[in-house]
XYZ file of C-alpha atoms in Angstrom:
107
model
C 30.554 -173.243 -3.707
C 33.443 -171.692 -1.823
C 34.359 -168.063 -2.070
C 37.298 -167.583 -4.425
C 40.550 -167.074 -2.533
C 43.508 -165.152 -3.875
C 47.009 -166.511 -3.720
C 49.651 -163.867 -4.356
C 53.233 -164.630 -5.343
C 55.653 -161.758 -4.649
C 58.994 -161.881 -6.406
C 61.396 -160.323 -8.869
C 63.080 -161.143 -12.172
C 66.420 -161.408 -10.414
C 66.780 -164.472 -8.199
C 66.873 -164.015 -4.468
C 70.594 -163.952 -3.459
C 69.987 -166.771 -0.963
C 67.910 -168.797 -3.423
C 70.578 -169.928 -5.867
C 69.635 -173.088 -7.819
C 65.923 -172.560 -7.138
C 63.318 -171.667 -9.775
C 62.642 -167.996 -10.447
C 59.683 -166.261 -8.840
C 57.825 -166.277 -12.170
C 58.502 -170.014 -12.636
C 57.247 -170.672 -9.107
C 54.103 -168.667 -9.871
C 53.398 -170.746 -13.006
C 54.149 -174.010 -11.174
C 51.853 -173.139 -8.242
C 49.020 -172.094 -10.542
C 49.189 -175.443 -12.378
C 49.595 -177.524 -9.196
C 46.633 -175.861 -7.458
C 44.422 -176.289 -10.542
C 45.260 -180.019 -10.659
C 44.718 -180.577 -6.948
C 41.492 -178.543 -6.663
C 39.768 -178.718 -10.077
C 36.512 -176.803 -10.550
C 37.088 -174.893 -7.307
C 37.486 -171.103 -7.557
C 40.866 -169.542 -6.824
C 43.013 -166.797 -8.263
C 46.818 -166.687 -8.414
C 48.417 -163.285 -8.894
C 52.074 -162.429 -9.508
C 53.474 -159.176 -8.090
C 56.896 -157.881 -9.098
C 58.297 -156.395 -5.879
C 60.412 -153.903 -7.824
C 57.460 -152.744 -9.946
C 54.301 -153.356 -7.869
C 50.803 -152.499 -9.097
C 48.864 -149.465 -7.892
C 46.871 -151.644 -5.460
C 47.895 -150.150 -2.107
C 47.829 -153.448 -0.196
C 50.021 -155.232 -2.759
C 52.364 -152.253 -3.014
C 52.787 -152.151 0.777
C 53.531 -155.870 1.027
C 56.001 -155.673 -1.881
C 57.820 -152.933 0.053
C 57.785 -155.127 3.151
C 59.416 -158.009 1.232
C 62.251 -155.651 0.271
C 62.636 -153.930 3.656
C 62.563 -157.140 5.695
C 64.910 -158.977 3.293
C 62.381 -161.779 2.913
C 63.393 -164.700 0.695
C 61.337 -164.490 -2.459
C 59.148 -165.652 -3.913
C 56.872 -165.002 -0.960
C 53.504 -166.738 -1.270
C 50.397 -165.411 0.466
C 46.956 -166.952 0.656
C 44.749 -163.947 1.282
C 46.808 -162.213 4.014
C 48.736 -165.195 5.406
C 52.316 -166.019 4.388
C 52.395 -169.718 3.416
C 55.774 -169.879 1.705
C 59.028 -167.994 1.415
C 62.026 -168.714 -0.824
C 61.173 -172.290 -1.721
C 57.450 -172.715 -0.987
C 56.228 -176.195 -0.041
C 53.105 -177.548 -1.701
C 52.202 -179.489 1.443
C 51.962 -176.244 3.445
C 49.997 -174.479 0.710
C 47.610 -177.416 0.290
C 47.035 -177.539 4.067
C 46.043 -173.860 4.078
C 43.770 -174.329 1.050
C 42.036 -177.245 2.768
C 41.752 -175.295 6.007
C 39.821 -172.740 3.952
C 37.414 -175.366 2.656
C 39.030 -176.658 -0.522
C 38.689 -180.385 -1.236
C 41.563 -182.288 -2.853
C 40.874 -184.621 -5.745
């Protein structure tokens, strides 16, 4: 069995100023979690949501949350492990390609 990967969704309650008419970061997080579970059932993965304005104590997550703010990235920003795979309006096709590159098998 594959090693569990972590997908992290960085965002905020307030919508990104350039992302009007798009789902909120939290909605994107929920949607991605469900879509990944359907596409790769019985394969280990973890999806974590990080509020960029109130990040957890985890130093790595805190540093990236600060980077999202400082670099004016469009959020939500989606990372698989340490690779950015989506920003603003993440594309499932791109995320699926990265999952499969890491050994996941689509159903």
